[in-house]
Structures are given as C-alpha cells and as structure tokens.
C-alpha angles and dihedrals in degrees: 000000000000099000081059089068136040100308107088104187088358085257097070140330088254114065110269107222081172085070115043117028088051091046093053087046092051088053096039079055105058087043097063080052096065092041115286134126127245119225098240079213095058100046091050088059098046079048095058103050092036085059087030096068097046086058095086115088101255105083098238141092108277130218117219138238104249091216109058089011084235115156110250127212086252126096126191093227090198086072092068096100088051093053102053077039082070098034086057099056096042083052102058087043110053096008075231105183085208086084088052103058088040098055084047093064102040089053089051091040088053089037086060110044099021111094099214090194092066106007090240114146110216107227104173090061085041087049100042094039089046118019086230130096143184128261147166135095099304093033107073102286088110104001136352127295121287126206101204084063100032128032087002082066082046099068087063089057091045089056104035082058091044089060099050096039115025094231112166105199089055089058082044091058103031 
C-alpha cells in the first residue's frame, strides 16, 4: 500500500538508482562469493548505472526524473551506503580507478557540507555551491536530516570499500 501514497520506491518519489543498482550489485557480488556465476550481461548493466549516476555535476549519486530517465540535481543522501556498496564490487571486479576517483569526491563532497558535530547536512550551502539538493525521506523532505539514517548507513559503505579497496580517506570518514 505504500507505493499507493507518497513513498515511490519507499526511498523517494523519484526512483532512487542510488538504491537499487548498487544494491543488486552488491547481491550479484557476494554470490559470486558462495559459488555462483555472475551473468557478464547483467553486471554490465548494474555498471553502467552505478557509474551512470555519479556522471551529473553534484557529487553525489542522482536520482533520476521518471519521465525522460534523465538524472536530476537531487540526491537521496540515505543511498550513500548502496552506492559504495556498488563501487566496491565493480572494484574488486575490474580494479577499475574510476571508483577510486568516485569515492574521492563523495567523501570531499560529505567532508565539506556534513556537519560531523551534529550529523546535520547543510543543504542551503549544498543548494547555492552546486544547484543541486538532498532529498528523500530522511533528508529534509518531511524533517530534518537525520544522521542514524543517513550519513550513520553510510559508515557501512565507507568500510565495506575500505576493504575492498584500501582507501584510506573512506576509513577516515567511516
């Protein structure tokens, strides 16, 4: 009943790539780690949306516009943990730099509007230095942000890519 209201996919009212290509990706991943294959098909298409979304300007993952599927200067900031969840796993599978440099900018992009004193994300500054905002159900939409469901999901993304990775600014910020 809920996709019947004002929740969409539950995550926003605007689909949320952030969420679910990462997420399968994520699954395909630790499939592959008890034994299954994964579809080389499949994991091209969850590749290109997981690198997709990062290609807007904000420096964060986008949401897109259900209409033209074009992505939007929004990000659903509770999304963050899927989405290293995805770099991760292309990462360990193709040692692709592009991750690298990805994960590098969304940790300068959250250094530099994420209070860490009281896990507020400052969306006006975001807003006014980019053209582009969060949103979402724990990202101002309907209260203010709040960092258990928001920046608090992300530390499992920052170590799960730290592991993968070695990165040391994601153990920094996690």
């Amino acid at each position: 009943p809920g996709f019947k209201h004002d929740f969409g996919n539950y995550h926003h009212t605007s689909w949320s790539a952030g969420h679910c290509a990462n997420r399968w990706m994520e699954s395909l991943y630790r499939s592959m780690l008890v034994g299954e294959k994964m579809d080389p098909l499949t994991y091209e298409k969850l590749k290109k949306w997981i690198f997709r979304i990062y290609d807007n300007g904000i420096g964060l993952p986008a949401n897109l516009d259900l209409e033209t599927f074009e992505l939007k200067k929004e990000s659903d900031i509770c999304n963050l943990r899927e989405s290293f969840y995805g770099l991760a796993c292309v990462y360990l599978c193709e040692r692709d730099p592009r991750t690298l440099e990805i994960a590098r900018n969304v940790i300068s992009v959250v250094d530099r509007y994420l209070d860490k004193q009281t896990g507020v994300w400052d969306d006006a500054r975001y807003r006014e230095e980019t053209g582009a905002h969060a949103v979402g159900l724990f990202t101002g939409d309907w209260e203010t942000t709040r960092f258990c469901n928001t920046f608090g999901r992300f530390v499992g993304g920052l170590t799960v890519f730290y592991q993968a990775t070695g990165m040391q600014e994601a153990l920094r910020l996690a």
